Short mmCIF file of C-alpha atoms in Angstrom, two decimals:
data_model
loop_
_atom_site.label_atom_id
_atom_site.label_comp_id
_atom_site.label_asym_id
_atom_site.label_seq_id
_atom_site.Cartn_x
_atom_site.Cartn_y
_atom_site.Cartn_z
CA MET E 1075 64.73 66.85 86.59
CA LEU E 1076 63.81 70.71 85.94
CA THR E 1077 63.92 72.14 82.57
CA GLY E 1078 62.67 75.63 80.91
CA LEU E 1079 61.24 78.20 83.23
CA ALA E 1080 61.16 75.95 86.07
CA LEU E 1081 64.88 75.54 85.53
CA PHE E 1082 65.09 79.15 85.12
CA LEU E 1083 63.41 80.33 88.41
CA SER E 1084 64.92 77.59 90.67
CA VAL E 1085 68.40 79.11 89.61
CA LEU E 1086 67.13 82.83 90.25
CA PHE E 1087 65.87 82.31 93.62
CA SER E 1088 69.36 80.21 94.16
CA SER E 1089 71.23 83.18 93.03
CA ILE E 1090 68.69 85.64 95.35
CA LEU E 1091 69.93 83.85 98.57
CA ALA E 1092 73.45 83.22 97.78
CA GLY E 1093 73.50 87.14 97.06
CA TYR E 1094 72.20 88.19 99.81
CA LEU E 1095 73.59 85.87 102.33
CA GLY E 1096 77.42 86.85 100.59
CA SER E 1097 76.30 90.84 101.16
CA LEU E 1098 75.33 90.13 104.52
CA THR E 1099 78.19 88.34 105.37
CA GLY E 1100 80.96 89.95 102.95
CA LEU E 1101 81.94 87.06 101.49
CA GLY E 1102 80.46 87.58 98.19
CA GLY E 1103 78.02 85.46 96.43
CA GLY E 1104 79.98 83.14 94.56
CA THR E 1105 81.49 81.00 97.21
CA ILE E 1106 77.96 79.34 98.35
CA LEU E 1107 76.43 79.65 94.68
CA VAL E 1108 78.34 77.21 92.76
CA PRO E 1109 78.14 74.36 95.45
CA ILE E 1110 74.06 75.53 95.61
CA LEU E 1111 73.85 75.25 91.89
CA THR E 1112 75.68 72.36 91.70
CA LEU E 1113 74.36 70.08 94.61
CA TYR E 1114 70.96 71.35 94.46
CA ASP E 1115 69.78 72.65 90.91
CA GLY E 1116 71.87 69.95 89.22
CA ILE E 1117 73.75 72.35 87.08
CA PRO E 1118 77.05 70.84 85.88
CA ILE E 1119 79.54 72.79 87.49
CA ILE E 1120 81.26 73.87 84.36
CA TYR E 1121 78.03 76.05 83.61
CA ALA E 1122 77.87 76.58 87.48
CA THR E 1123 81.32 78.16 87.75
CA GLY E 1124 80.81 79.91 84.14
CA ALA E 1125 78.10 82.06 85.79
CA SER E 1126 79.08 82.23 89.12
CA LEU E 1127 82.16 83.88 87.69
CA ILE E 1128 80.39 86.42 85.32
CA SER E 1129 77.67 87.26 88.10
CA THR E 1130 80.31 88.38 90.47
CA ILE E 1131 81.50 91.28 87.92
CA SER E 1132 77.71 92.75 88.34
CA THR E 1133 77.58 92.92 92.29
CA SER E 1134 81.38 93.91 92.49
CA SER E 1135 80.70 96.84 89.89
CA GLY E 1136 77.73 97.98 91.34
CA ALA E 1137 78.80 97.68 94.82
CA ALA E 1138 82.26 99.70 93.87
CA SER E 1139 80.61 102.63 92.23
CA ALA E 1140 78.67 103.62 95.85
CA TYR E 1141 82.23 102.92 97.45
CA ILE E 1142 84.45 104.94 95.26
CA LYS E 1143 81.99 107.96 96.03
CA ASP E 1144 83.03 107.17 99.99
CA ARG E 1145 86.63 107.81 99.11
CA ILE E 1146 87.77 104.67 100.82
CA THR E 1147 88.37 102.69 98.13
CA ASN E 1148 92.45 102.59 97.76
CA VAL E 1149 92.64 103.12 93.78
CA LYS E 1150 96.57 102.88 93.99
CA LEU E 1151 96.40 100.02 96.32
CA GLY E 1152 93.64 98.13 94.30
CA MET E 1153 95.34 98.77 90.58
CA SER E 1154 98.84 97.56 91.80
CA LEU E 1155 97.55 94.56 93.14
CA GLU E 1156 95.51 93.75 90.10
CA ILE E 1157 98.63 92.97 87.94
CA ALA E 1158 98.81 90.05 89.97
CA THR E 1159 95.12 89.00 90.40
CA THR E 1160 94.53 89.48 86.67
CA ALA E 1161 97.91 87.25 86.18
CA GLY E 1162 96.78 84.94 88.26
CA SER E 1163 93.48 84.55 86.81
CA ILE E 1164 94.70 84.02 83.84
CA VAL E 1165 96.69 80.91 84.77
CA GLY E 1166 93.42 79.93 86.78
CA SER E 1167 91.53 79.77 83.86
CA LEU E 1168 94.02 77.99 81.72
CA THR E 1169 94.54 75.05 84.48
CA VAL E 1170 90.91 74.68 85.10
CA ALA E 1171 90.51 74.05 81.12
CA TYR E 1172 93.26 71.43 81.47
CA ILE E 1173 91.35 69.74 84.31
CA TYR E 1174 88.30 69.31 82.58
CA GLU E 1175 89.73 68.14 79.17
CA HIS E 1176 91.53 65.63 81.35
CA HIS E 1177 87.86 64.47 83.11
CA LEU E 1178 89.41 65.65 86.58
CA ALA E 1179 86.42 67.66 87.44
CA TYR E 1180 86.62 65.85 91.04
CA ILE E 1181 89.76 67.76 91.83
CA ILE E 1182 87.71 70.99 91.32
CA TYR E 1183 85.01 69.91 93.85
CA ILE E 1184 87.38 68.86 96.36
CA ILE E 1185 89.55 72.09 96.23
CA PHE E 1186 86.08 73.94 96.34
CA GLY E 1187 85.28 71.86 99.43
CA ILE E 1188 88.56 73.13 100.85
CA VAL E 1189 87.97 76.66 100.12
CA LEU E 1190 84.79 76.76 101.52
CA ILE E 1191 85.86 75.58 104.80
CA GLY E 1192 88.75 77.54 104.88
CA SER E 1193 86.47 80.46 104.56
CA ILE E 1194 85.07 80.09 107.91
CA TYR E 1195 88.35 81.51 109.67
CA PRO E 1196 87.84 85.08 107.80
CA THR E 1197 83.51 84.88 108.71
CA ILE E 1198 84.03 83.93 112.03
CA THR E 1199 87.22 86.57 113.00
CA LYS E 1200 85.87 89.62 110.55
CA GLY E 1201 84.89 92.65 112.27
CA LYS E 1202 87.19 91.73 115.27
CA ARG E 1203 89.16 94.93 114.86
CA GLU E 1204 88.88 97.41 112.76
CA LEU E 1205 92.31 99.34 113.11
CA PRO E 1206 95.51 97.52 112.88
CA GLU E 1207 98.27 98.47 114.99
CA PRO E 1208 100.69 100.55 112.86
CA LYS E 1209 103.98 99.08 111.77
CA PRO E 1210 107.18 101.02 110.15
CA GLN E 1211 106.88 102.26 106.59
CA ASP E 1212 109.11 100.10 104.16
CA TRP E 1213 110.50 100.80 100.56
CA THR E 1214 107.28 99.63 99.22
CA THR E 1215 105.43 101.92 100.97
CA ARG E 1216 107.48 104.74 99.93
CA PHE E 1217 107.58 103.49 95.93
CA PHE E 1218 104.12 102.29 95.15
CA GLN E 1219 102.67 105.74 97.35
CA LEU E 1220 100.49 103.10 99.69
CA TYR E 1221 99.36 105.94 102.13
CA GLY E 1222 95.76 107.33 102.67
CA ASP E 1223 92.97 108.62 104.77
CA TYR E 1224 89.69 108.45 104.79
CA TYR E 1225 86.66 109.43 107.37
CA ASP E 1226 85.52 106.77 109.55
CA SER E 1227 82.12 107.29 110.41
CA ALA E 1228 81.58 104.80 113.01
CA LEU E 1229 84.71 105.98 114.87
CA GLY E 1230 83.95 109.44 114.23
CA LYS E 1231 87.77 110.14 113.32
CA GLN E 1232 89.75 110.82 110.33
CA VAL E 1233 92.26 107.57 109.75
CA ASN E 1234 95.18 107.82 108.12
CA TYR E 1235 96.92 104.72 107.23
CA TRP E 1236 99.70 103.09 104.99
CA GLY E 1237 100.13 100.07 103.59
CA ILE E 1238 103.61 97.72 104.04
CA ARG E 1239 104.94 94.68 102.41
CA TRP E 1240 103.39 95.05 99.19
CA TRP E 1241 105.62 92.15 97.35
CA LEU E 1242 103.73 89.93 99.88
CA GLY E 1243 100.43 91.13 99.17
CA GLU E 1244 101.25 90.45 95.59
CA ILE E 1245 102.29 87.04 95.88
CA ILE E 1246 98.60 86.13 97.90
CA MET E 1247 96.80 88.38 95.00
CA PHE E 1248 98.44 86.18 92.19
CA PHE E 1249 96.94 83.29 94.51
CA ALA E 1250 93.59 84.50 94.73
CA GLY E 1251 93.32 85.42 91.20
CA PHE E 1252 94.16 82.02 90.53
CA ILE E 1253 91.42 80.44 92.66
CA SER E 1254 88.87 82.84 91.46
CA GLY E 1255 89.82 81.53 87.88
CA LEU E 1256 89.92 78.06 88.92
CA LEU E 1257 86.46 78.14 90.97
CA GLY E 1258 84.66 80.79 89.06
CA ILE E 1259 84.20 82.93 92.20
CA GLY E 1260 85.48 86.60 93.47
CA SER E 1261 87.73 85.04 96.22
CA GLY E 1262 87.48 88.18 98.23
CA ALA E 1263 87.98 86.39 101.50
CA LEU E 1264 91.33 85.66 100.11
CA LYS E 1265 91.97 89.20 98.62
CA VAL E 1266 90.94 90.52 102.34
CA LEU E 1267 93.24 88.30 103.82
CA GLY E 1268 96.58 89.45 101.84
CA MET E 1269 95.33 93.17 102.10
CA ASP E 1270 94.80 92.59 106.18
CA TYR E 1271 97.77 90.27 107.55
CA ALA E 1272 100.53 90.91 104.79
CA MET E 1273 99.97 94.60 103.99
CA ASN E 1274 98.39 95.54 107.38
CA LEU E 1275 96.01 97.82 106.29
CA PRO E 1276 92.27 98.84 108.00
CA MET E 1277 89.36 96.88 107.42
CA LYS E 1278 87.32 98.97 105.60
CA VAL E 1279 90.24 99.95 102.81
CA THR E 1280 90.83 96.03 102.58
CA THR E 1281 86.99 95.11 102.13
CA THR E 1282 86.05 98.23 99.60
CA THR E 1283 89.66 97.77 97.82
CA SER E 1284 89.07 94.07 97.17
CA ASN E 1285 85.55 94.76 95.99
CA PHE E 1286 86.96 97.07 93.60
CA MET E 1287 89.30 94.35 92.21
CA ILE E 1288 87.07 91.50 91.92
CA GLY E 1289 84.91 92.85 88.90
CA VAL E 1290 88.96 93.28 87.12
CA THR E 1291 89.71 89.80 87.98
CA ALA E 1292 86.58 88.01 87.31
CA ALA E 1293 86.31 89.99 83.98
CA THR E 1294 89.89 88.43 82.65
CA GLY E 1295 88.59 84.91 83.59
CA SER E 1296 85.38 85.55 81.96
CA SER E 1297 86.89 86.14 78.63
CA ILE E 1298 88.86 83.01 78.70
CA TYR E 1299 85.47 80.99 80.00
CA TRP E 1300 83.64 82.46 77.29
CA ALA E 1301 86.12 81.16 74.48
CA LEU E 1302 86.29 77.82 76.52
CA GLY E 1303 82.57 77.37 76.41
CA TYR E 1304 81.77 77.57 80.18
CA ILE E 1305 79.11 80.11 79.94
CA GLN E 1306 75.52 79.08 79.37
CA PRO E 1307 73.71 82.12 78.47
CA LEU E 1308 70.18 80.82 80.09
CA ILE E 1309 71.64 79.94 83.26
CA ALA E 1310 74.23 83.02 83.27
CA ALA E 1311 71.12 84.79 82.62
CA PRO E 1312 69.18 84.17 85.92
CA THR E 1313 72.38 84.11 87.73
CA ALA E 1314 73.42 87.70 87.23
CA ILE E 1315 70.24 89.43 88.20
CA GLY E 1316 69.74 87.12 90.98
CA VAL E 1317 73.04 87.64 92.80
CA LEU E 1318 72.59 91.46 92.17
CA LEU E 1319 69.19 91.31 93.22
CA GLY E 1320 70.10 89.82 96.47
CA ALA E 1321 73.14 91.91 97.08
CA LEU E 1322 70.84 94.93 96.87
CA ILE E 1323 68.59 93.54 99.07
CA GLY E 1324 71.27 92.26 101.75
CA THR E 1325 72.52 96.28 101.74
CA LYS E 1326 69.13 97.44 102.39
CA THR E 1327 68.65 94.89 105.41
CA LEU E 1328 72.29 95.14 106.40
CA VAL E 1329 71.69 97.49 109.52
CA LYS E 1330 68.62 96.19 110.58
CA LEU E 1331 69.31 92.47 111.23
CA LYS E 1332 71.28 90.97 113.84
CA ASN E 1333 74.61 90.30 112.41
CA ARG E 1334 76.09 87.54 114.84
CA ARG E 1335 73.33 85.39 114.13
CA ILE E 1336 73.67 85.74 110.60
CA ARG E 1337 77.14 84.76 110.82
CA THR E 1338 76.74 81.85 112.81
CA ILE E 1339 74.10 80.49 110.10
CA PHE E 1340 76.45 81.66 107.61
CA THR E 1341 79.49 79.38 109.29
CA ILE E 1342 77.16 76.55 109.18
CA LEU E 1343 76.37 76.73 105.93
CA LEU E 1344 79.86 77.12 104.72
CA GLY E 1345 81.14 73.91 106.51
CA PHE E 1346 77.92 71.75 105.75
CA LEU E 1347 78.28 72.63 101.72
CA GLY E 1348 81.87 72.49 101.76
CA ILE E 1349 81.86 68.78 103.48
CA GLN E 1350 79.18 67.52 100.87
CA MET E 1351 81.60 69.12 97.87
CA ILE E 1352 84.42 66.99 99.25
CA LEU E 1353 82.55 64.03 99.38
CA ARG E 1354 80.73 64.75 95.85
CA GLY E 1355 84.57 65.09 95.05
CA LEU E 1356 85.64 61.75 96.16
CA GLY E 1357 82.48 60.36 94.81
CA ILE E 1358 80.77 59.19 97.78
CA VAL E 1359 77.29 61.15 97.50
CA MET Y 360 82.74 116.29 88.29
CA ASP Y 361 86.43 114.17 88.74
CA ILE Y 362 87.26 111.05 87.21
CA ASN Y 363 86.59 109.02 90.15
CA ASP Y 364 82.80 109.78 89.64
CA VAL Y 365 83.11 109.18 86.09
CA ILE Y 366 84.64 105.86 86.91
CA GLY Y 367 81.54 105.40 89.36
CA LEU Y 368 79.27 106.68 86.92
CA SER Y 369 80.40 104.42 84.25
CA LEU Y 370 80.28 101.67 86.57
CA ARG Y 371 77.01 101.75 87.45
CA ILE Y 372 75.73 102.41 83.86
CA GLY Y 373 77.67 99.50 82.88
CA VAL Y 374 75.41 97.19 85.34
CA ILE Y 375 72.11 98.71 84.64
CA VAL Y 376 72.64 98.59 80.78
CA SER Y 377 73.69 94.88 81.47
CA VAL Y 378 71.02 93.94 83.77
CA ILE Y 379 68.16 95.44 81.26
CA LEU Y 380 69.41 93.85 78.28
CA ILE Y 381 69.69 90.15 80.01
CA ALA Y 382 66.20 90.26 81.85
CA THR Y 383 64.53 91.46 78.36
CA GLY Y 384 66.57 88.74 76.47
CA SER Y 385 65.71 86.44 79.08
CA LEU Y 386 61.87 87.74 78.80
CA LEU Y 387 61.83 87.51 75.39
CA THR Y 388 63.29 84.17 75.06
CA PHE Y 389 60.09 82.51 77.22
CA VAL Y 390 57.36 84.95 75.54
CA GLU Y 391 58.57 83.69 72.14
CA HIS Y 392 58.82 79.67 73.35
CA GLY Y 393 62.48 79.72 72.37
CA SER Y 394 65.45 81.91 70.49
CA ASN Y 395 67.65 81.20 67.42
CA GLY Y 396 65.67 77.98 66.30
CA TYR Y 397 66.17 76.43 69.46
CA SER Y 398 62.89 75.54 71.89
CA VAL Y 399 62.90 76.56 75.22
CA SER Y 400 63.80 73.21 76.86
CA GLU Y 401 66.60 72.89 74.66
CA LEU Y 402 68.46 76.25 75.64
CA LEU Y 403 67.14 75.31 79.50
CA SER Y 404 68.22 71.79 80.43
CA ARG Y 405 71.37 70.50 82.75
CA THR Y 406 72.70 69.16 79.35
CA SER Y 407 72.15 72.31 76.97
CA VAL Y 408 74.55 72.70 74.14
CA VAL Y 409 73.96 76.05 73.73
CA ASN Y 410 76.90 77.89 75.44
CA SER Y 411 79.14 80.84 74.86
CA SER Y 412 81.93 78.85 72.68
CA THR Y 413 79.37 79.24 69.52
CA ALA Y 414 78.63 82.92 71.09
CA SER Y 415 81.12 84.71 68.09
CA PHE Y 416 81.40 88.12 67.51
CA ASN Y 417 79.29 87.49 64.12
CA PHE Y 418 76.50 85.43 65.83
CA ILE Y 419 76.09 87.74 68.25
CA VAL Y 420 75.45 90.60 65.85
CA ASN Y 421 73.31 88.71 63.72
CA SER Y 422 71.09 87.99 66.43
CA VAL Y 423 71.03 91.48 67.96
CA SER Y 424 69.85 92.70 64.91
CA GLN Y 425 67.00 90.38 64.54
CA PHE Y 426 66.27 91.20 68.10
CA THR Y 427 66.36 87.47 69.25
CA GLY Y 428 66.32 86.66 73.14
CA LEU Y 429 69.78 84.94 72.92
CA GLY Y 430 70.85 87.80 71.25
CA LEU Y 431 70.01 90.25 73.81
CA ILE Y 432 71.41 88.02 76.82
CA TYR Y 433 74.74 87.50 75.07
CA LEU Y 434 75.25 91.06 74.14
CA GLY Y 435 73.91 91.83 78.26
CA LEU Y 436 76.84 89.46 79.45
CA VAL Y 437 79.53 91.37 76.68
CA VAL Y 438 78.27 94.83 78.69
CA LEU Y 439 79.23 93.28 82.03
CA ILE Y 440 82.59 92.23 81.16
CA ALA Y 441 83.44 95.04 79.39
CA THR Y 442 82.22 97.50 82.38
CA PRO Y 443 85.36 96.61 84.23
CA VAL Y 444 87.66 96.87 81.02
CA ILE Y 445 86.32 100.59 80.55
CA ARG Y 446 87.35 101.55 84.24
CA VAL Y 447 90.79 100.21 83.76
CA MET Y 448 90.96 102.48 80.65
CA LEU Y 449 89.55 105.37 82.48
CA SER Y 450 92.09 104.66 85.36
CA VAL Y 451 95.29 104.93 82.77
CA LEU Y 452 93.63 108.10 81.77
CA TYR Y 453 93.48 109.32 85.15
CA PHE Y 454 96.92 108.48 86.18
CA ALA Y 455 98.38 110.24 82.96
CA LEU Y 456 96.67 113.31 83.23
CA ASP Y 457 98.19 113.20 87.06
CA LYS Y 458 101.62 112.74 85.38
CA ASN Y 459 101.81 109.70 87.40
CA LEU Y 460 104.27 107.40 85.83
CA LEU Y 461 104.79 105.02 87.94
CA TYR Y 462 100.78 103.89 87.84
CA THR Y 463 100.31 104.83 84.53
CA ILE Y 464 102.52 101.84 83.49
CA VAL Y 465 100.85 100.30 86.51
CA THR Y 466 97.30 100.47 85.23
CA ALA Y 467 98.52 99.87 81.61
CA ILE Y 468 100.07 96.44 82.63
CA VAL Y 469 96.45 95.73 84.20
CA LEU Y 470 94.92 96.67 80.93
CA PHE Y 471 97.34 94.36 78.95
CA ASN Y 472 96.21 91.40 81.01
CA LEU Y 473 92.62 92.04 80.42
CA LEU Y 474 93.25 92.36 76.63
CA ILE Y 475 95.66 89.40 76.10
CA ALA Y 476 92.55 87.34 78.10
CA ILE Y 477 90.02 88.82 76.06
CA PHE Y 478 91.29 88.36 72.75
CA VAL Y 479 94.51 86.28 72.51
CA ILE Y 480 94.34 83.52 74.60
CA PRO Y 481 90.89 82.47 73.13
CA ILE Y 482 92.71 81.76 69.81
CA PHE Y 483 94.80 79.43 71.68
CA VAL Y 484 92.04 77.40 73.84
CA VAL Y 485 89.63 76.83 71.00
CA HIS Y 486 91.04 73.93 68.68
CA ASN Y 487 88.27 72.93 67.03
#
């Protein structure tokens, strides 16, 4: 049993690793951080999810400050969807409080396992197409002013786009917020899925706007986690620093590494951790 | 400097200040072999009873004024949570100045949700 400085360093190292891989794949740190902390560092799941949720604020805010400068983030889109993510996060945090109070933590392990395995799909398909096929504008496009444009340096042209089916995006975002509050993760993959498939937006807009939204969603859940006592200061401390550090290293090396190999390794890791979390939930390991 | 730059800058400052506070607090805890009357092994074990449920407003203010490691870590975490809240507040201001009524309401609803989670729900979830 590690205690003291050894435990601190072990959590710090796990967090750097999670932040690094999360940044390289665009999935965020939390999804693999919680399983690593619970399965390998032996941190109780309550403290692992608490530390993870609060750490997503630092990576999200850190990255968002850079993205806003690029003018790719669609602030209106993000803000209008945050109504649903914050509401979802409140419901999710209160649900998880009920689950722990009734000693049903195994449910969280199983749902976490399912989310990990479910994250494999967007990880594999991500980056296949940069721009969606334009679809006709609907009334939500006009009412919520879901227009935007940005300069795409990779494509070398100005991209004009618009979002559709705002209401469907809103429903998916409520669910993303719920999962964020329930599992202590940013649930960026779900947010990207919602904007990509439901609202037909370009990949660059969905990823940066999703990142922009994670901080506000996580701040909502973290406040409730705080009152519930899910945040252990000396576990949250190395996590917040580690994930941010890992993400910074990730952004710096992003261009140098072969993306496909990282993606393959990450996919295997997601499946492996997912199966382990489900087995832990079922009481097998 | 437009409001987007102000928002970007406030996010960066929030994260930097919070990381400095958390790192200093952690270092202080190890150098002083504990904090607020707890030993390092009491603070850092898997079954630690020290958690945010005991970190009330008064506890944090007292700990910070005595410059304890635990106090600085808690303050850093509070700054981290406050950073997105400030961002949303600035956004309400931005849309209000832009005379965009719909988005002033939209951002105000987001701010309302956040403030409910921070100030109202904790009253109901903490029963003892």
